[in-house]
CSV table of C-alpha atoms in Angstrom, one decimal:
chain,number,residue,atom,x,y,z
Y,1,MET,CA,-23.0,21.9,17.6
Y,2,LYS,CA,-21.5,18.8,15.9
Y,3,ASN,CA,-18.8,19.3,13.2
Y,4,SER,CA,-19.9,18.1,9.7
Y,5,VAL,CA,-17.3,15.9,8.2
Y,6,LEU,CA,-17.2,14.4,4.7
Y,7,ILE,CA,-15.3,11.1,4.3
Y,8,ASN,CA,-14.5,11.2,0.6
Y,9,ALA,CA,-13.9,7.7,-0.9
Y,10,SER,CA,-15.6,8.5,-4.2
Y,11,ASN,CA,-12.3,8.4,-6.2
Y,12,LEU,CA,-11.2,4.9,-5.0
Y,13,HIS,CA,-12.1,2.2,-7.6
Y,14,ASP,CA,-9.4,-0.6,-7.2
Y,15,GLY,CA,-6.5,-1.9,-5.2
Y,16,GLY,CA,-5.6,-1.2,-1.6
Y,17,GLY,CA,-7.4,2.1,-1.5
Y,18,VAL,CA,-10.7,0.4,-1.6
Y,19,GLN,CA,-9.7,-2.0,1.2
Y,20,VAL,CA,-8.5,0.8,3.4
Y,21,ALA,CA,-11.7,2.9,2.8
Y,22,SER,CA,-14.1,0.0,3.5
Y,23,SER,CA,-12.1,-1.0,6.6
Y,24,PHE,CA,-12.3,2.6,8.0
Y,25,ILE,CA,-16.0,3.0,7.3
Y,26,SER,CA,-16.8,-0.4,8.9
Y,27,GLU,CA,-14.8,0.5,12.0
Y,28,LEU,CA,-16.9,3.7,12.5
Y,29,VAL,CA,-19.7,1.4,13.7
Y,30,SER,CA,-17.9,0.5,16.9
Y,31,ILE,CA,-16.2,3.9,17.6
Y,32,GLU,CA,-17.9,6.7,19.5
Y,33,THR,CA,-18.3,9.6,17.1
Y,34,ASN,CA,-20.8,11.8,18.8
Y,35,SER,CA,-18.8,14.9,18.3
Y,36,PHE,CA,-19.0,14.5,14.5
Y,37,GLU,CA,-21.8,14.3,11.9
Y,38,PHE,CA,-20.4,12.1,9.2
Y,39,VAL,CA,-21.4,11.9,5.6
Y,40,ILE,CA,-19.6,9.3,3.4
Y,41,TRP,CA,-19.2,9.5,-0.3
Y,42,ALA,CA,-18.3,5.9,-1.4
Y,43,SER,CA,-17.5,4.8,-4.8
Y,44,SER,CA,-19.5,1.8,-6.1
Y,45,GLU,CA,-16.5,-0.4,-5.4
Y,46,VAL,CA,-16.1,0.8,-1.8
Y,47,PHE,CA,-19.8,0.5,-1.2
Y,48,GLU,CA,-20.0,-3.1,-2.5
Y,49,SER,CA,-17.0,-4.1,-0.3
Y,50,LEU,CA,-18.6,-3.0,2.9
Y,51,VAL,CA,-19.6,-5.7,5.4
Y,52,GLY,CA,-22.7,-5.2,7.7
Y,53,LEU,CA,-24.0,-2.3,5.7
Y,54,ASP,CA,-27.5,-2.5,7.1
Y,55,HIS,CA,-26.5,-1.7,10.7
Y,56,LEU,CA,-23.8,0.7,9.4
Y,57,CYS,CA,-26.4,2.9,7.9
Y,58,PHE,CA,-27.8,3.8,11.4
Y,59,GLN,CA,-24.4,5.3,12.4
Y,60,VAL,CA,-23.4,7.4,9.3
Y,61,SER,CA,-24.9,8.6,6.1
Y,62,ILE,CA,-23.5,6.8,3.1
Y,63,GLN,CA,-24.0,7.9,-0.5
Y,64,VAL,CA,-22.7,6.2,-3.6
Y,65,VAL,CA,-20.7,8.8,-5.5
Y,66,ASN,CA,-18.2,8.0,-8.2
Y,67,THR,CA,-15.5,10.5,-9.3
Y,68,TYR,CA,-12.7,9.9,-11.7
Y,69,GLY,CA,-9.6,12.1,-11.5
Y,70,LEU,CA,-9.7,15.6,-12.9
Y,71,LYS,CA,-13.4,15.2,-13.8
Y,72,ALA,CA,-14.2,15.8,-10.2
Y,73,PHE,CA,-13.1,19.4,-10.6
Y,74,VAL,CA,-16.1,20.2,-12.8
Y,75,ALA,CA,-18.5,17.7,-11.2
Y,76,PRO,CA,-21.9,19.1,-10.1
Y,77,ILE,CA,-21.4,17.6,-6.7
Y,78,ASN,CA,-18.9,20.4,-6.0
Y,79,GLY,CA,-21.8,22.5,-4.9
Y,80,LYS,CA,-22.3,20.2,-1.9
Y,81,LEU,CA,-18.9,20.8,-0.4
Y,82,ALA,CA,-19.8,24.1,1.3
Y,83,GLU,CA,-22.0,22.1,3.7
Y,84,PHE,CA,-18.9,20.5,5.4
Y,85,ASP,CA,-16.5,21.8,8.0
Y,86,LEU,CA,-13.8,19.2,6.9
Y,87,VAL,CA,-13.4,16.9,3.9
Y,88,PHE,CA,-11.1,13.9,4.4
Y,89,THR,CA,-10.1,12.4,1.1
Y,90,ILE,CA,-8.8,9.0,2.2
Y,91,PHE,CA,-6.3,8.9,-0.7
Y,92,GLY,CA,-5.8,12.0,-2.8
Y,93,PRO,CA,-5.3,14.1,-4.6
Y,94,ASN,CA,-8.6,15.9,-3.9
Y,95,TYR,CA,-9.6,17.2,-7.3
Y,96,PHE,CA,-12.7,19.0,-6.0
Y,97,ARG,CA,-12.7,22.8,-6.2
Y,98,SER,CA,-11.5,24.6,-3.2
Y,99,SER,CA,-14.2,25.8,-0.7
Y,100,SER,CA,-14.4,26.9,2.9
Y,101,TYR,CA,-13.8,23.4,4.3
Y,102,ILE,CA,-10.6,22.0,5.8
Y,103,ASP,CA,-9.0,19.9,3.1
Y,104,LEU,CA,-7.5,16.8,4.7
Y,105,VAL,CA,-5.9,14.4,2.2
Y,106,GLY,CA,-4.2,11.0,2.4
Y,107,PHE,CA,-0.9,11.0,0.5
Y,108,ALA,CA,0.4,7.8,-1.1
Y,109,GLN,CA,2.2,8.9,-4.3
Y,110,LEU,CA,5.9,8.4,-3.6
Y,111,TRP,CA,6.7,9.0,-7.3
Y,112,ILE,CA,6.2,12.7,-6.4
Y,113,LEU,CA,8.9,12.5,-3.7
Y,114,ASP,CA,11.4,10.0,-5.1
Y,115,ASP,CA,12.9,9.9,-8.6
Y,116,SER,CA,14.6,6.5,-8.2
Y,117,ALA,CA,12.0,4.4,-10.1
Y,118,TYR,CA,11.9,6.6,-13.3
Y,119,SER,CA,14.9,4.7,-14.7
Y,120,ALA,CA,12.7,1.7,-15.0
Y,121,LEU,CA,10.5,3.5,-17.6
Y,122,SER,CA,11.0,4.2,-21.3
Y,123,LEU,CA,11.7,7.8,-22.2
Y,124,LEU,CA,8.2,8.4,-23.4
Y,125,ASP,CA,6.6,6.8,-20.3
Y,126,ARG,CA,9.0,8.8,-18.1
Y,127,LEU,CA,7.8,12.1,-19.6
Y,128,ARG,CA,4.2,11.1,-19.3
Y,129,THR,CA,4.6,9.9,-15.7
Y,130,ARG,CA,6.5,13.1,-14.7
Y,131,LEU,CA,3.7,15.2,-16.2
Y,132,LYS,CA,1.0,13.2,-14.5
Y,133,PHE,CA,2.6,13.5,-11.1
Y,134,PHE,CA,3.5,17.1,-11.5
Y,135,ALA,CA,-0.2,17.9,-12.0
Y,136,GLN,CA,-1.0,15.8,-8.9
Y,137,LYS,CA,1.6,17.6,-6.9
Y,138,LEU,CA,-0.1,21.0,-7.6
Y,139,PHE,CA,-3.4,19.6,-6.3
Y,140,PHE,CA,-1.7,18.1,-3.2
Y,141,MET,CA,-0.1,21.5,-2.5
Y,142,LYS,CA,-3.5,23.2,-2.1
Y,143,SER,CA,-4.4,20.8,0.8
Y,144,ASP,CA,-4.5,22.1,4.3
Y,145,ALA,CA,-3.3,18.8,6.0
Y,146,PHE,CA,-2.1,15.4,5.1
Y,147,VAL,CA,-2.3,11.8,6.3
Y,148,VAL,CA,0.5,9.4,5.5
Y,149,GLU,CA,1.2,5.8,6.4
Y,150,LEU,CA,4.9,6.0,7.4
Y,151,GLU,CA,7.4,8.6,8.7
Y,152,HIS,CA,9.6,8.7,5.6
Y,153,VAL,CA,6.6,10.0,3.6
Y,154,ARG,CA,6.0,12.7,6.1
Y,155,ASP,CA,9.6,13.7,6.0
Y,156,GLY,CA,9.5,13.7,2.1
Y,157,LEU,CA,6.5,16.0,2.0
Y,158,TYR,CA,8.4,18.5,4.3
Y,159,ARG,CA,11.6,18.2,2.4
Y,160,LYS,CA,9.9,18.8,-1.0
Y,161,ARG,CA,8.0,21.7,0.5
Y,162,ILE,CA,4.7,20.2,-0.6
Y,163,ALA,CA,3.3,20.4,3.0
Y,164,PRO,CA,3.6,23.2,5.5
Y,165,PHE,CA,5.4,22.2,8.7
Y,166,ASP,CA,3.2,20.5,11.3
Y,167,SER,CA,0.5,19.7,8.7
Y,168,VAL,CA,1.4,16.0,8.1
Y,169,HIS,CA,0.0,13.2,10.4
Y,170,VAL,CA,1.1,9.6,10.4
Y,171,ALA,CA,-1.5,6.8,10.6
Y,172,TYR,CA,0.0,3.4,10.2
Y,173,ASN,CA,-1.5,1.0,7.8
Y,174,CYS,CA,-2.0,-2.7,8.8
Y,175,ILE,CA,-2.5,-6.2,7.5
Y,176,SER,CA,-6.0,-7.5,6.8
Y,177,SER,CA,-7.5,-9.5,9.7
Y,178,ILE,CA,-7.8,-12.4,7.3
Y,179,TYR,CA,-4.2,-13.3,8.1
Y,180,LEU,CA,-5.2,-14.0,11.7
Y,181,LYS,CA,-8.2,-16.1,10.7
Y,182,PRO,CA,-7.0,-19.4,9.0
Y,183,ALA,CA,-10.6,-20.6,8.6
Y,184,THR,CA,-11.2,-17.9,6.0
Y,185,TRP,CA,-8.2,-18.9,3.8
Y,186,LEU,CA,-9.0,-20.4,0.3
Y,187,PRO,CA,-6.6,-22.7,-1.6
Y,188,LEU,CA,-4.6,-21.8,-4.7
Y,189,ALA,CA,-5.7,-22.8,-8.1
Y,190,ILE,CA,-2.1,-24.0,-8.8
Y,191,GLU,CA,-0.4,-26.1,-6.1
Y,192,ILE,CA,3.0,-25.1,-5.0
Y,193,LYS,CA,5.1,-28.0,-3.8
Y,194,GLY,CA,8.4,-29.8,-4.3
Y,195,PRO,CA,11.8,-30.1,-2.7
Y,196,LYS,CA,13.3,-26.9,-4.1
Y,197,PHE,CA,13.6,-23.7,-2.0
Y,198,LYS,CA,10.6,-21.7,-3.0
Y,199,VAL,CA,10.6,-17.9,-3.0
Y,200,GLY,CA,7.5,-15.8,-3.9
Y,201,PHE,CA,6.6,-12.2,-4.9
Y,202,LEU,CA,3.0,-11.2,-4.3
Y,203,GLY,CA,1.7,-8.0,-6.0
Y,204,ARG,CA,1.0,-6.3,-9.3
Y,205,ASP,CA,3.7,-5.8,-11.9
Y,206,TYR,CA,4.0,-2.0,-11.7
Y,207,PRO,CA,7.4,-0.7,-12.9
Y,208,HIS,CA,8.5,0.3,-9.4
Y,209,LYS,CA,7.9,-3.2,-8.1
Y,210,ASN,CA,11.1,-4.2,-9.9
Y,211,THR,CA,10.2,-7.8,-10.7
Y,212,ALA,CA,12.5,-7.7,-13.7
Y,213,ILE,CA,15.4,-8.5,-11.3
Y,214,LEU,CA,14.0,-12.0,-10.4
Y,215,PRO,CA,15.4,-14.0,-13.4
Y,216,PHE,CA,18.8,-12.6,-12.8
Y,217,VAL,CA,18.8,-13.4,-9.1
Y,218,LYS,CA,17.6,-17.0,-10.0
Y,219,ARG,CA,20.5,-17.4,-12.5
Y,220,ILE,CA,23.1,-16.1,-10.1
Y,221,LEU,CA,21.9,-18.4,-7.3
Y,222,ALA,CA,22.3,-21.3,-9.7
Y,223,GLU,CA,25.6,-20.4,-11.4
Y,224,LYS,CA,27.5,-18.8,-8.5
Y,225,TYR,CA,26.1,-20.6,-5.4
Y,226,ASP,CA,24.9,-23.9,-6.9
Y,227,LEU,CA,21.4,-23.3,-5.5
Y,228,ASP,CA,18.3,-24.3,-7.5
Y,229,VAL,CA,15.7,-21.8,-6.2
Y,230,GLU,CA,12.2,-21.7,-7.6
Y,231,PHE,CA,10.5,-18.3,-7.9
Y,232,PHE,CA,6.8,-17.6,-8.0
Y,233,VAL,CA,4.8,-14.5,-8.9
Y,234,THR,CA,1.1,-13.5,-8.8
Y,235,LEU,CA,0.7,-11.7,-12.1
Y,236,ASN,CA,-2.6,-11.4,-14.1
Y,237,ASP,CA,-2.8,-12.6,-17.7
Y,238,LEU,CA,-2.0,-9.2,-19.2
Y,239,GLU,CA,1.0,-8.6,-16.9
Y,240,TRP,CA,2.3,-12.1,-17.6
Y,241,SER,CA,2.0,-11.7,-21.4
Y,242,ARG,CA,4.1,-8.5,-21.3
Y,243,LYS,CA,7.0,-10.2,-19.5
Y,244,SER,CA,10.1,-11.3,-21.5
Y,245,GLN,CA,10.6,-14.8,-22.7
Y,246,GLU,CA,13.5,-15.2,-20.3
Y,247,PHE,CA,11.2,-14.1,-17.4
Y,248,ARG,CA,8.4,-16.5,-18.4
Y,249,SER,CA,10.8,-19.4,-18.9
Y,250,SER,CA,12.5,-19.1,-15.5
Y,251,ILE,CA,9.7,-17.8,-13.2
Y,252,THR,CA,6.4,-19.6,-12.3
Y,253,ASN,CA,3.2,-17.6,-12.3
Y,254,VAL,CA,0.3,-18.7,-10.1
Y,255,GLY,CA,-2.0,-16.0,-11.5
Y,256,SER,CA,-3.8,-13.1,-9.8
Y,257,LEU,CA,-5.1,-14.1,-6.3
Y,258,ALA,CA,-8.2,-13.2,-4.3
Y,259,VAL,CA,-7.5,-11.7,-1.0
Y,260,THR,CA,-8.5,-14.9,0.7
Y,261,GLN,CA,-6.0,-16.9,-1.3
Y,262,CYS,CA,-3.0,-14.7,-0.4
Y,263,PRO,CA,-2.3,-16.5,3.0
Y,264,SER,CA,-2.3,-19.8,1.2
Y,265,PHE,CA,0.3,-18.5,-1.3
Y,266,TYR,CA,2.6,-17.3,1.6
Y,267,ARG,CA,2.1,-20.6,3.5
Y,268,ALA,CA,3.3,-22.6,0.5
Y,269,LEU,CA,6.6,-20.6,0.2
Y,270,ASP,CA,9.9,-20.9,2.0
Y,271,ALA,CA,10.6,-17.2,1.8
Y,272,VAL,CA,9.2,-14.0,0.3
Y,273,ILE,CA,11.0,-11.4,-1.9
Y,274,PHE,CA,10.1,-7.7,-2.1
Y,275,PRO,CA,12.4,-5.9,-4.5
Y,276,SER,CA,10.4,-2.7,-4.8
Y,277,LEU,CA,12.2,0.6,-5.6
Y,278,LEU,CA,9.8,2.9,-3.8
Y,279,GLU,CA,6.7,2.7,-1.7
Y,280,CYS,CA,4.6,4.9,0.5
Y,281,PHE,CA,3.5,1.7,2.2
Y,282,SER,CA,3.1,-1.9,1.2
Y,283,ALA,CA,1.4,-4.6,3.2
Y,284,THR,CA,3.4,-7.4,1.6
Y,285,PRO,CA,6.3,-7.3,4.1
Y,286,LEU,CA,3.9,-7.3,7.0
Y,287,GLU,CA,1.9,-10.2,5.5
Y,288,ALA,CA,5.1,-12.2,4.9
Y,289,MET,CA,6.2,-11.8,8.5
Y,290,ALA,CA,2.7,-12.5,9.8
Y,291,MET,CA,2.8,-15.8,8.0
Y,292,GLY,CA,6.2,-16.7,9.6
Y,293,LYS,CA,8.2,-16.4,6.4
Y,294,PRO,CA,11.7,-14.9,6.1
Y,295,LEU,CA,11.6,-11.7,4.0
Y,296,PHE,CA,14.3,-10.6,1.5
Y,297,ALA,CA,13.6,-6.9,0.9
Y,298,SER,CA,15.0,-3.8,-0.7
Y,299,ASN,CA,17.5,-1.8,1.4
Y,300,ARG,CA,15.3,1.3,1.3
Y,301,PRO,CA,13.8,3.5,4.1
Y,302,PHE,CA,10.2,2.3,3.5
Y,303,VAL,CA,11.3,-1.2,4.3
Y,304,THR,CA,13.0,-0.1,7.6
Y,305,ASP,CA,9.9,1.9,8.5
Y,306,ILE,CA,7.7,-1.2,8.0
Y,307,CYS,CA,9.9,-4.1,9.1
Y,308,GLY,CA,12.2,-2.6,11.7
Y,309,GLY,CA,15.2,-5.0,11.7
Y,310,PHE,CA,13.3,-8.1,10.7
Y,311,SER,CA,14.0,-8.2,7.0
Y,312,PHE,CA,17.1,-9.4,5.1
Y,313,LYS,CA,18.0,-6.4,3.0
Y,314,PHE,CA,19.7,-6.1,-0.5
Y,315,ASP,CA,20.3,-3.5,-3.1
Y,316,PRO,CA,17.2,-3.7,-5.4
Y,317,LEU,CA,19.3,-2.6,-8.4
Y,318,ASP,CA,22.0,-5.2,-7.9
Y,319,PRO,CA,20.9,-8.9,-8.5
Y,320,GLU,CA,24.4,-10.0,-7.3
Y,321,ASP,CA,23.7,-8.5,-3.9
Y,322,ALA,CA,20.2,-10.0,-3.7
Y,323,ALA,CA,21.5,-13.4,-4.6
Y,324,GLY,CA,24.3,-13.2,-2.1
Y,325,VAL,CA,21.9,-12.3,0.8
Y,326,MET,CA,19.5,-15.1,-0.2
Y,327,ALA,CA,22.3,-17.7,-0.6
Y,328,ASP,CA,23.7,-16.8,2.9
Y,329,TYR,CA,20.3,-17.3,4.4
Y,330,ILE,CA,19.6,-20.6,2.6
Y,331,ARG,CA,23.0,-22.1,3.5
Y,332,ASN,CA,23.4,-20.8,7.1
Y,333,ARG,CA,20.0,-19.8,8.6
Y,334,TYR,CA,17.2,-21.7,6.9
Y,335,GLY,CA,15.4,-24.0,9.4
Y,336,LYS,CA,17.3,-22.4,12.4
Y,337,ASP,CA,15.5,-19.0,12.5
Y,338,SER,CA,12.3,-19.8,14.5
Y,339,VAL,CA,13.0,-17.3,17.3
Y,340,ARG,CA,13.6,-14.4,14.8
Y,341,LEU,CA,10.5,-15.4,12.7
Y,342,ALA,CA,8.3,-15.4,15.9
Y,343,ALA,CA,9.6,-12.0,16.9
Y,344,ALA,CA,8.8,-10.7,13.4
Y,345,ARG,CA,5.3,-12.0,13.6
Y,346,GLU,CA,4.9,-10.3,17.0
Y,347,HIS,CA,6.1,-7.1,15.4
Y,348,VAL,CA,3.4,-7.3,12.8
Y,349,ILE,CA,0.6,-7.9,15.3
Y,350,ASN,CA,1.7,-4.9,17.4
Y,351,PHE,CA,2.4,-2.6,14.4
Y,352,SER,CA,-1.2,-1.5,13.9
Y,353,SER,CA,-4.8,-2.7,13.5
Y,354,ALA,CA,-7.9,-1.6,11.6
Y,355,LYS,CA,-9.3,-0.2,14.8
Y,356,ASP,CA,-6.0,1.6,15.6
Y,357,ARG,CA,-6.0,3.2,12.2
Y,358,ALA,CA,-9.6,4.3,12.4
Y,359,GLU,CA,-9.2,5.8,15.8
Y,360,ARG,CA,-6.1,7.6,14.5
Y,361,TYR,CA,-8.0,9.0,11.6
Y,362,LEU,CA,-10.6,10.4,14.0
Y,363,GLU,CA,-7.9,11.9,16.2
Y,364,ILE,CA,-6.4,13.7,13.2
Y,365,ILE,CA,-9.8,15.0,12.1
Y,366,LYS,CA,-10.4,16.4,15.5
Y,367,THR,CA,-7.0,18.0,15.7
Y,368,GLU,CA,-7.5,19.8,12.4
Y,369,LEU,CA,-10.9,21.1,13.4
Y,370,VAL,CA,-9.5,22.4,16.7
Y,371,LYS,CA,-6.7,24.1,14.8
Y,372,LYS,CA,-9.2,26.0,12.7
Y,373,GLN,CA,-11.2,27.1,15.8
Y,374,ASP,CA,-8.1,28.4,17.4
């Protein structure tokens, strides 16, 4: 008899979670899944992002279900959960009430494991954030098994005793296939050009992204190293309006980008900066290397897990260190680094693919079902 498996993407409404869910669901079309009977609960956003939905429906059952945080705990749909042998919530927590199913949850909340970014928040925001993630931690702790994107997250779950030993599986994330298909790239609304060395940050302005360091790095490069470096960011209108006057006067904003515009942003740059304080995973370092750009990144374990030895690391809390690393590259390595950049791109291509990730998810589901049978 086939095992009944629910793929729960009902709680994913924006950002990378929607992309991962739609990628996984799409890959199910081409992967042999005869040992499972899949039902997918997809949020409206995930459902709308699926490509080739007509032929996908012949392979799996897809239902549009929207859940929002703790409201899922009292949602009427909880009554359906007893029908499944395993529920895989692609990114948790899983707020559904416990039932007899195996509760497999994707974990991507490093704020629960790492305190280093709380210093970037005001006292009130710090208290609110700690309360929010403490509540999430309790829900994560009721899970039977976890899927994480990098080894340092697995190790953190064990160290914090959130996950029982041997219950955490690693499934590497990957870049979008768009980066390997130049014909799909769309141009930027604002052209990036000129003789200055151009460094860019691609991402949202979350506190842990640490973009506040950029004006200080720019000033130190100019005053200490006599280097006029231009910095670009991709913030939306609200994020840009909340930045300081110093930030807006020294940094250029090209605005929020569509996924198909991101390769064009990278292509226009001379280098990419990634000053994040903590991540479970970020595609930005892989995207930068895939586009053949040198990457200046935080000297943190998540960068090593993603990049190996291909990034130029700096202390993300020390703009002097960041500026020094960048100045050394610009003066001594820029234009002479083609072999290293080619090797970095090869590292990205071999790191993972959408198919690899989907097959790994299925392998993990099978492993957890066998555990229960034993």
